[in-house]
């Protein structure tokens, strides 16, 4: 294993983290247990298998080399010679509520001196299930990379061998001088694009009313919840109204927010929060992807529209407009600005950028891809999987969604003090899908 510099966006995630706002992704997998000891066996397997996964043995270390100005103030992934699996895989006492435990574990930052990931095994008190909470720092992996690392710890599957493809070369400390003319032209083009994005961000902040329920002073506490929906119900709406599955899933969030705000007495009239929808810029079929390759779309969720189909049409129109512009322009592409900041700027400006998230968007709604094949751990099938996104400073709620074996799994992360009724929002997601299906009925 060799060292490689963090990509600019990885470096940004590494530096905007604080004790109250850890920047790790999460996923809570619930497995059907074949015996009361299945959870303990799963913990043993995870510890044994993690030692054989190179990406899980990589720690992030500061790089201070004054003679390399392109690397000054940066950080790099490096092999951890003292990697100890038992530092990362932990077996907990039996739990009656997996989400209650997951919320407390999600609020704890990962230890930065070690490879930044953890797996927490939670045996079920019922003896017929157990859960595993995976945590990966966003500087180590984006959603796709985290999926690959977690899947490497599952039971082997009989799959065709993929055709070998060249891996992306490590980011070196010095630029290739032979490419300097192209770099200059590219930089000038990038500056223009950065100005475009900045102007779009400024326009997106005008005339928007969110809800105080979506913002929070940092408390460092976390609560999680999840809900499982039938993918056939989502497809039924899509086939009737048009658009994509993702359009429907985003519209479901908008409708659920409306129901939740009205039920808690906050009111939804005039509320149209800005939702950041991350978009992967990773090239298809890239072998062993390293680093975050993310842009995003920014849309106003039509929470104030009382009509479920009207909300869906608004979301579809907004997403189509974003797709026509492409992921490299517009306010949602704000993550691309990380490429224009030198490493030292990320280090010094990280805390400021972390506090500015609430100025850019009100809620994160992200989709995490999952394989259609059934996953198992120790022979126990994965029955449910709830993805969790990081919670930005000043924001009270983040939503992640995955489809797995014919079902949609929403994973909700919230500030526990600001959103003590997160279960009500989870229930509202189910109610919104029912309302959409009823509206589509002949």
PDB file of C-alpha atoms in Angstrom, residues 186-425:
ATOM      1  CA  UNK A 186      -7.856  24.492 -17.245  1.00  0.00           C
ATOM      2  CA  UNK A 187      -7.368  26.840 -14.312  1.00  0.00           C
ATOM      3  CA  UNK A 188      -8.709  29.817 -16.263  1.00  0.00           C
ATOM      4  CA  UNK A 189     -11.744  27.789 -17.295  1.00  0.00           C
ATOM      5  CA  UNK A 190     -12.232  26.601 -13.725  1.00  0.00           C
ATOM      6  CA  UNK A 191     -12.118  30.159 -12.401  1.00  0.00           C
ATOM      7  CA  UNK A 192     -14.998  31.096 -14.688  1.00  0.00           C
ATOM      8  CA  UNK A 193     -16.951  28.050 -13.569  1.00  0.00           C
ATOM      9  CA  UNK A 194     -16.245  28.878  -9.906  1.00  0.00           C
ATOM     10  CA  UNK A 195     -17.622  32.397 -10.404  1.00  0.00           C
ATOM     11  CA  UNK A 196     -20.721  30.908 -12.032  1.00  0.00           C
ATOM     12  CA  UNK A 197     -21.263  28.594  -9.079  1.00  0.00           C
ATOM     13  CA  UNK A 198     -20.730  31.402  -6.581  1.00  0.00           C
ATOM     14  CA  UNK A 199     -23.297  33.590  -8.328  1.00  0.00           C
ATOM     15  CA  UNK A 200     -25.790  30.699  -8.385  1.00  0.00           C
ATOM     16  CA  UNK A 201     -25.310  30.151  -4.665  1.00  0.00           C
ATOM     17  CA  UNK A 202     -26.004  33.833  -4.005  1.00  0.00           C
ATOM     18  CA  UNK A 203     -29.195  33.728  -6.099  1.00  0.00           C
ATOM     19  CA  UNK A 204     -30.366  30.545  -4.370  1.00  0.00           C
ATOM     20  CA  UNK A 205     -30.306  32.223  -0.948  1.00  0.00           C
ATOM     21  CA  UNK A 206     -32.714  34.992  -1.986  1.00  0.00           C
ATOM     22  CA  UNK A 207     -36.401  34.926  -1.135  1.00  0.00           C
ATOM     23  CA  UNK A 208     -36.387  31.482   0.494  1.00  0.00           C
ATOM     24  CA  UNK A 209     -38.265  30.599   3.652  1.00  0.00           C
ATOM     25  CA  UNK A 210     -37.253  27.485   5.507  1.00  0.00           C
ATOM     26  CA  UNK A 211     -38.473  26.297   8.901  1.00  0.00           C
ATOM     27  CA  UNK A 212     -36.810  26.703  12.288  1.00  0.00           C
ATOM     28  CA  UNK A 213     -37.379  22.954  12.732  1.00  0.00           C
ATOM     29  CA  UNK A 214     -34.661  22.308  10.118  1.00  0.00           C
ATOM     30  CA  UNK A 215     -32.013  24.428  11.831  1.00  0.00           C
ATOM     31  CA  UNK A 216     -30.332  23.936  15.160  1.00  0.00           C
ATOM     32  CA  UNK A 217     -27.687  25.359  17.394  1.00  0.00           C
ATOM     33  CA  UNK A 218     -25.100  22.594  17.764  1.00  0.00           C
ATOM     34  CA  UNK A 219     -25.687  20.231  20.682  1.00  0.00           C
ATOM     35  CA  UNK A 220     -23.554  17.323  19.477  1.00  0.00           C
ATOM     36  CA  UNK A 221     -26.402  14.882  20.130  1.00  0.00           C
ATOM     37  CA  UNK A 222     -27.777  12.489  17.519  1.00  0.00           C
ATOM     38  CA  UNK A 223     -30.932  10.496  16.975  1.00  0.00           C
ATOM     39  CA  UNK A 224     -31.598   8.098  14.098  1.00  0.00           C
ATOM     40  CA  UNK A 225     -34.731   6.552  12.659  1.00  0.00           C
ATOM     41  CA  UNK A 226     -35.586   4.479   9.636  1.00  0.00           C
ATOM     42  CA  UNK A 227     -38.539   3.402   7.548  1.00  0.00           C
ATOM     43  CA  UNK A 228     -38.951   0.711   4.906  1.00  0.00           C
ATOM     44  CA  UNK A 229     -41.252   1.220   1.904  1.00  0.00           C
ATOM     45  CA  UNK A 230     -42.302  -1.047  -0.941  1.00  0.00           C
ATOM     46  CA  UNK A 231     -40.447  -0.142  -4.146  1.00  0.00           C
ATOM     47  CA  UNK A 232     -43.462  -1.290  -6.182  1.00  0.00           C
ATOM     48  CA  UNK A 233     -45.487   1.552  -4.655  1.00  0.00           C
ATOM     49  CA  UNK A 234     -42.842   4.027  -5.789  1.00  0.00           C
ATOM     50  CA  UNK A 235     -42.761   2.561  -9.306  1.00  0.00           C
ATOM     51  CA  UNK A 236     -46.556   2.747  -9.483  1.00  0.00           C
ATOM     52  CA  UNK A 237     -46.404   6.506  -8.888  1.00  0.00           C
ATOM     53  CA  UNK A 238     -43.527   6.962 -11.330  1.00  0.00           C
ATOM     54  CA  UNK A 239     -45.318   5.090 -14.119  1.00  0.00           C
ATOM     55  CA  UNK A 240     -48.460   7.156 -13.598  1.00  0.00           C
ATOM     56  CA  UNK A 241     -46.906  10.614 -13.301  1.00  0.00           C
ATOM     57  CA  UNK A 242     -43.567  10.210 -15.096  1.00  0.00           C
ATOM     58  CA  UNK A 243     -40.099  11.235 -14.036  1.00  0.00           C
ATOM     59  CA  UNK A 244     -37.634   9.033 -12.193  1.00  0.00           C
ATOM     60  CA  UNK A 245     -37.689   6.940  -9.038  1.00  0.00           C
ATOM     61  CA  UNK A 246     -35.413   9.546  -7.446  1.00  0.00           C
ATOM     62  CA  UNK A 247     -37.932  12.301  -8.259  1.00  0.00           C
ATOM     63  CA  UNK A 248     -40.605  10.354  -6.390  1.00  0.00           C
ATOM     64  CA  UNK A 249     -38.327   9.672  -3.417  1.00  0.00           C
ATOM     65  CA  UNK A 250     -37.461  13.372  -3.096  1.00  0.00           C
ATOM     66  CA  UNK A 251     -41.125  14.363  -3.400  1.00  0.00           C
ATOM     67  CA  UNK A 252     -41.907  11.884  -0.608  1.00  0.00           C
ATOM     68  CA  UNK A 253     -39.457  13.776   1.619  1.00  0.00           C
ATOM     69  CA  UNK A 254     -41.156  17.085   0.771  1.00  0.00           C
ATOM     70  CA  UNK A 255     -44.591  15.697   1.613  1.00  0.00           C
ATOM     71  CA  UNK A 256     -43.369  14.053   4.806  1.00  0.00           C
ATOM     72  CA  UNK A 257     -41.832  17.341   5.955  1.00  0.00           C
ATOM     73  CA  UNK A 258     -45.152  19.086   5.368  1.00  0.00           C
ATOM     74  CA  UNK A 259     -47.053  16.493   7.432  1.00  0.00           C
ATOM     75  CA  UNK A 260     -44.438  16.567  10.181  1.00  0.00           C
ATOM     76  CA  UNK A 261     -44.314  20.369  10.449  1.00  0.00           C
ATOM     77  CA  UNK A 262     -48.099  20.631  10.558  1.00  0.00           C
ATOM     78  CA  UNK A 263     -48.381  17.868  13.171  1.00  0.00           C
ATOM     79  CA  UNK A 264     -45.844  19.471  15.500  1.00  0.00           C
ATOM     80  CA  UNK A 265     -47.533  22.865  15.079  1.00  0.00           C
ATOM     81  CA  UNK A 266     -44.711  24.634  13.231  1.00  0.00           C
ATOM     82  CA  UNK A 267     -46.779  25.209  10.090  1.00  0.00           C
ATOM     83  CA  UNK A 268     -45.794  24.604   6.468  1.00  0.00           C
ATOM     84  CA  UNK A 269     -47.327  27.634   4.736  1.00  0.00           C
ATOM     85  CA  UNK A 270     -44.765  29.379   2.573  1.00  0.00           C
ATOM     86  CA  UNK A 271     -42.017  26.914   3.509  1.00  0.00           C
ATOM     87  CA  UNK A 272     -39.708  25.870   0.642  1.00  0.00           C
ATOM     88  CA  UNK A 273     -36.403  24.685   2.143  1.00  0.00           C
ATOM     89  CA  UNK A 274     -33.349  24.253  -0.055  1.00  0.00           C
ATOM     90  CA  UNK A 275     -32.386  20.622  -0.428  1.00  0.00           C
ATOM     91  CA  UNK A 276     -28.894  19.640  -1.546  1.00  0.00           C
ATOM     92  CA  UNK A 277     -29.009  16.486  -3.691  1.00  0.00           C
ATOM     93  CA  UNK A 278     -25.461  15.065  -4.027  1.00  0.00           C
ATOM     94  CA  UNK A 279     -24.500  13.775  -7.477  1.00  0.00           C
ATOM     95  CA  UNK A 280     -21.577  11.438  -8.101  1.00  0.00           C
ATOM     96  CA  UNK A 281     -19.046  12.571 -10.714  1.00  0.00           C
ATOM     97  CA  UNK A 282     -17.181   9.283 -10.599  1.00  0.00           C
ATOM     98  CA  UNK A 283     -16.496   7.741 -13.984  1.00  0.00           C
ATOM     99  CA  UNK A 284     -18.525   4.564 -14.585  1.00  0.00           C
ATOM    100  CA  UNK A 285     -16.779   1.281 -13.775  1.00  0.00           C
ATOM    101  CA  UNK A 286     -13.772   3.001 -12.212  1.00  0.00           C
ATOM    102  CA  UNK A 287     -11.646   0.364 -10.526  1.00  0.00           C
ATOM    103  CA  UNK A 288     -10.893   0.832  -6.822  1.00  0.00           C
ATOM    104  CA  UNK A 289     -12.179   4.419  -6.669  1.00  0.00           C
ATOM    105  CA  UNK A 290     -10.343   6.729  -4.276  1.00  0.00           C
ATOM    106  CA  UNK A 291     -11.536  10.079  -3.031  1.00  0.00           C
ATOM    107  CA  UNK A 292     -14.850  11.889  -3.172  1.00  0.00           C
ATOM    108  CA  UNK A 293     -16.091  12.792  -6.633  1.00  0.00           C
ATOM    109  CA  UNK A 294     -19.210  14.740  -5.774  1.00  0.00           C
ATOM    110  CA  UNK A 295     -21.210  17.634  -7.100  1.00  0.00           C
ATOM    111  CA  UNK A 296     -24.847  18.308  -6.387  1.00  0.00           C
ATOM    112  CA  UNK A 297     -28.179  19.752  -7.382  1.00  0.00           C
ATOM    113  CA  UNK A 298     -29.983  22.353  -5.293  1.00  0.00           C
ATOM    114  CA  UNK A 299     -33.789  22.437  -5.331  1.00  0.00           C
ATOM    115  CA  UNK A 300     -36.503  24.075  -3.276  1.00  0.00           C
ATOM    116  CA  UNK A 301     -38.676  21.390  -1.698  1.00  0.00           C
ATOM    117  CA  UNK A 302     -42.347  22.371  -2.283  1.00  0.00           C
ATOM    118  CA  UNK A 303     -43.352  21.787   1.333  1.00  0.00           C
ATOM    119  CA  UNK A 304     -45.959  24.558   1.078  1.00  0.00           C
ATOM    120  CA  UNK A 305     -47.919  22.830  -1.730  1.00  0.00           C
ATOM    121  CA  UNK A 306     -50.909  20.893  -0.295  1.00  0.00           C
ATOM    122  CA  UNK A 307     -51.245  18.656  -3.381  1.00  0.00           C
ATOM    123  CA  UNK A 308     -49.069  15.472  -3.372  1.00  0.00           C
ATOM    124  CA  UNK A 309     -48.998  15.296  -7.186  1.00  0.00           C
ATOM    125  CA  UNK A 310     -48.281  19.015  -7.377  1.00  0.00           C
ATOM    126  CA  UNK A 311     -45.267  18.524  -5.111  1.00  0.00           C
ATOM    127  CA  UNK A 312     -44.034  15.707  -7.333  1.00  0.00           C
ATOM    128  CA  UNK A 313     -44.428  17.785 -10.507  1.00  0.00           C
ATOM    129  CA  UNK A 314     -42.480  20.646  -8.914  1.00  0.00           C
ATOM    130  CA  UNK A 315     -39.655  18.325  -7.857  1.00  0.00           C
ATOM    131  CA  UNK A 316     -39.549  16.709 -11.298  1.00  0.00           C
ATOM    132  CA  UNK A 317     -39.342  20.096 -13.053  1.00  0.00           C
ATOM    133  CA  UNK A 318     -36.577  21.282 -10.714  1.00  0.00           C
ATOM    134  CA  UNK A 319     -34.560  18.094 -11.163  1.00  0.00           C
ATOM    135  CA  UNK A 320     -34.942  18.241 -14.954  1.00  0.00           C
ATOM    136  CA  UNK A 321     -33.692  21.821 -14.901  1.00  0.00           C
ATOM    137  CA  UNK A 322     -30.662  20.790 -12.844  1.00  0.00           C
ATOM    138  CA  UNK A 323     -29.889  17.862 -15.151  1.00  0.00           C
ATOM    139  CA  UNK A 324     -30.091  20.113 -18.220  1.00  0.00           C
ATOM    140  CA  UNK A 325     -27.530  22.450 -16.643  1.00  0.00           C
ATOM    141  CA  UNK A 326     -25.348  19.519 -15.582  1.00  0.00           C
ATOM    142  CA  UNK A 327     -23.626  18.745 -12.264  1.00  0.00           C
ATOM    143  CA  UNK A 328     -20.733  21.139 -12.925  1.00  0.00           C
ATOM    144  CA  UNK A 329     -22.747  24.353 -12.696  1.00  0.00           C
ATOM    145  CA  UNK A 330     -25.378  25.846 -10.477  1.00  0.00           C
ATOM    146  CA  UNK A 331     -25.607  26.399  -6.754  1.00  0.00           C
ATOM    147  CA  UNK A 332     -25.635  22.670  -5.999  1.00  0.00           C
ATOM    148  CA  UNK A 333     -22.159  22.327  -7.471  1.00  0.00           C
ATOM    149  CA  UNK A 334     -20.735  24.238  -4.512  1.00  0.00           C
ATOM    150  CA  UNK A 335     -18.675  21.164  -3.520  1.00  0.00           C
ATOM    151  CA  UNK A 336     -16.611  21.700  -6.686  1.00  0.00           C
ATOM    152  CA  UNK A 337     -15.272  24.931  -5.220  1.00  0.00           C
ATOM    153  CA  UNK A 338     -13.090  22.762  -2.994  1.00  0.00           C
ATOM    154  CA  UNK A 339     -10.929  22.106  -6.060  1.00  0.00           C
ATOM    155  CA  UNK A 340     -10.041  25.812  -6.207  1.00  0.00           C
ATOM    156  CA  UNK A 341      -8.803  26.114  -2.617  1.00  0.00           C
ATOM    157  CA  UNK A 342      -5.160  25.309  -1.768  1.00  0.00           C
ATOM    158  CA  UNK A 343      -4.591  22.727   0.991  1.00  0.00           C
ATOM    159  CA  UNK A 344      -3.544  25.353   3.522  1.00  0.00           C
ATOM    160  CA  UNK A 345      -6.776  27.209   2.815  1.00  0.00           C
ATOM    161  CA  UNK A 346      -8.758  24.089   3.697  1.00  0.00           C
ATOM    162  CA  UNK A 347      -6.830  23.725   6.929  1.00  0.00           C
ATOM    163  CA  UNK A 348      -7.252  27.335   8.017  1.00  0.00           C
ATOM    164  CA  UNK A 349     -10.733  27.908   6.611  1.00  0.00           C
ATOM    165  CA  UNK A 350     -12.314  24.562   7.440  1.00  0.00           C
ATOM    166  CA  UNK A 351     -14.060  25.720  10.634  1.00  0.00           C
ATOM    167  CA  UNK A 352     -15.507  28.756   8.819  1.00  0.00           C
ATOM    168  CA  UNK A 353     -16.781  26.651   5.916  1.00  0.00           C
ATOM    169  CA  UNK A 354     -18.330  24.178   8.345  1.00  0.00           C
ATOM    170  CA  UNK A 355     -20.366  26.959   9.927  1.00  0.00           C
ATOM    171  CA  UNK A 356     -21.529  28.233   6.519  1.00  0.00           C
ATOM    172  CA  UNK A 357     -23.473  25.089   5.542  1.00  0.00           C
ATOM    173  CA  UNK A 358     -26.771  26.499   6.794  1.00  0.00           C
ATOM    174  CA  UNK A 359     -26.323  29.459   4.409  1.00  0.00           C
ATOM    175  CA  UNK A 360     -26.031  27.120   1.408  1.00  0.00           C
ATOM    176  CA  UNK A 361     -28.781  24.568   2.041  1.00  0.00           C
ATOM    177  CA  UNK A 362     -31.336  23.609   4.673  1.00  0.00           C
ATOM    178  CA  UNK A 363     -31.438  19.824   4.366  1.00  0.00           C
ATOM    179  CA  UNK A 364     -29.394  17.103   2.703  1.00  0.00           C
ATOM    180  CA  UNK A 365     -31.258  14.427   0.743  1.00  0.00           C
ATOM    181  CA  UNK A 366     -28.862  11.839  -0.640  1.00  0.00           C
ATOM    182  CA  UNK A 367     -29.177   8.486  -2.382  1.00  0.00           C
ATOM    183  CA  UNK A 368     -26.712   5.676  -1.615  1.00  0.00           C
ATOM    184  CA  UNK A 369     -26.459   2.834  -4.189  1.00  0.00           C
ATOM    185  CA  UNK A 370     -26.710  -0.753  -3.007  1.00  0.00           C
ATOM    186  CA  UNK A 371     -26.274  -4.018  -4.911  1.00  0.00           C
ATOM    187  CA  UNK A 372     -29.379  -5.985  -5.844  1.00  0.00           C
ATOM    188  CA  UNK A 373     -27.737  -9.220  -4.704  1.00  0.00           C
ATOM    189  CA  UNK A 374     -28.544 -10.414  -1.210  1.00  0.00           C
ATOM    190  CA  UNK A 375     -25.729  -9.838   1.283  1.00  0.00           C
ATOM    191  CA  UNK A 376     -24.946 -12.143   4.198  1.00  0.00           C
ATOM    192  CA  UNK A 377     -22.676 -12.046   7.230  1.00  0.00           C
ATOM    193  CA  UNK A 378     -21.837 -15.352   8.883  1.00  0.00           C
ATOM    194  CA  UNK A 379     -24.595 -16.954   6.840  1.00  0.00           C
ATOM    195  CA  UNK A 380     -27.178 -14.483   8.209  1.00  0.00           C
ATOM    196  CA  UNK A 381     -29.032 -12.542   5.479  1.00  0.00           C
ATOM    197  CA  UNK A 382     -29.129  -8.752   5.479  1.00  0.00           C
ATOM    198  CA  UNK A 383     -32.821  -7.876   5.912  1.00  0.00           C
ATOM    199  CA  UNK A 384     -32.736  -4.064   6.275  1.00  0.00           C
ATOM    200  CA  UNK A 385     -30.145  -1.368   5.596  1.00  0.00           C
ATOM    201  CA  UNK A 386     -30.484   2.264   6.694  1.00  0.00           C
ATOM    202  CA  UNK A 387     -27.912   4.744   5.320  1.00  0.00           C
ATOM    203  CA  UNK A 388     -26.973   7.763   7.456  1.00  0.00           C
ATOM    204  CA  UNK A 389     -25.505  11.024   6.157  1.00  0.00           C
ATOM    205  CA  UNK A 390     -23.340  13.469   8.135  1.00  0.00           C
ATOM    206  CA  UNK A 391     -25.213  16.292   9.831  1.00  0.00           C
ATOM    207  CA  UNK A 392     -23.808  19.694   8.922  1.00  0.00           C
ATOM    208  CA  UNK A 393     -23.337  22.416  11.501  1.00  0.00           C
ATOM    209  CA  UNK A 394     -26.483  24.473  11.996  1.00  0.00           C
ATOM    210  CA  UNK A 395     -28.768  21.832  10.495  1.00  0.00           C
ATOM    211  CA  UNK A 396     -31.128  19.600  12.417  1.00  0.00           C
ATOM    212  CA  UNK A 397     -31.879  16.868   9.878  1.00  0.00           C
ATOM    213  CA  UNK A 398     -30.280  14.835   7.071  1.00  0.00           C
ATOM    214  CA  UNK A 399     -31.996  12.199   4.920  1.00  0.00           C
ATOM    215  CA  UNK A 400     -30.383   9.286   3.084  1.00  0.00           C
ATOM    216  CA  UNK A 401     -32.182   6.670   1.009  1.00  0.00           C
ATOM    217  CA  UNK A 402     -31.249   3.311  -0.530  1.00  0.00           C
ATOM    218  CA  UNK A 403     -33.142   0.650  -2.433  1.00  0.00           C
ATOM    219  CA  UNK A 404     -32.362  -2.962  -1.571  1.00  0.00           C
ATOM    220  CA  UNK A 405     -34.080  -6.102  -2.837  1.00  0.00           C
ATOM    221  CA  UNK A 406     -37.370  -4.495  -3.793  1.00  0.00           C
ATOM    222  CA  UNK A 407     -37.666  -2.159  -0.819  1.00  0.00           C
ATOM    223  CA  UNK A 408     -36.792   1.479  -0.149  1.00  0.00           C
ATOM    224  CA  UNK A 409     -34.926   2.251   3.070  1.00  0.00           C
ATOM    225  CA  UNK A 410     -34.902   5.815   4.401  1.00  0.00           C
ATOM    226  CA  UNK A 411     -32.274   6.582   7.043  1.00  0.00           C
ATOM    227  CA  UNK A 412     -32.820   9.749   9.101  1.00  0.00           C
ATOM    228  CA  UNK A 413     -30.210  11.486  11.253  1.00  0.00           C
ATOM    229  CA  UNK A 414     -31.162  14.436  13.438  1.00  0.00           C
ATOM    230  CA  UNK A 415     -29.933  16.559  16.278  1.00  0.00           C
ATOM    231  CA  UNK A 416     -31.515  14.687  19.205  1.00  0.00           C
ATOM    232  CA  UNK A 417     -32.420  17.831  21.156  1.00  0.00           C
ATOM    233  CA  UNK A 418     -33.773  19.781  18.191  1.00  0.00           C
ATOM    234  CA  UNK A 419     -35.774  16.843  16.777  1.00  0.00           C
ATOM    235  CA  UNK A 420     -36.994  14.670  19.652  1.00  0.00           C
ATOM    236  CA  UNK A 421     -39.911  13.460  17.491  1.00  0.00           C
ATOM    237  CA  UNK A 422     -37.915  11.970  14.608  1.00  0.00           C
ATOM    238  CA  UNK A 423     -40.134   8.858  14.632  1.00  0.00           C
ATOM    239  CA  UNK A 424     -43.058  11.064  13.598  1.00  0.00           C
ATOM    240  CA  UNK A 425     -41.169  12.129  10.485  1.00  0.00           C
TER     241      UNK A 425
END
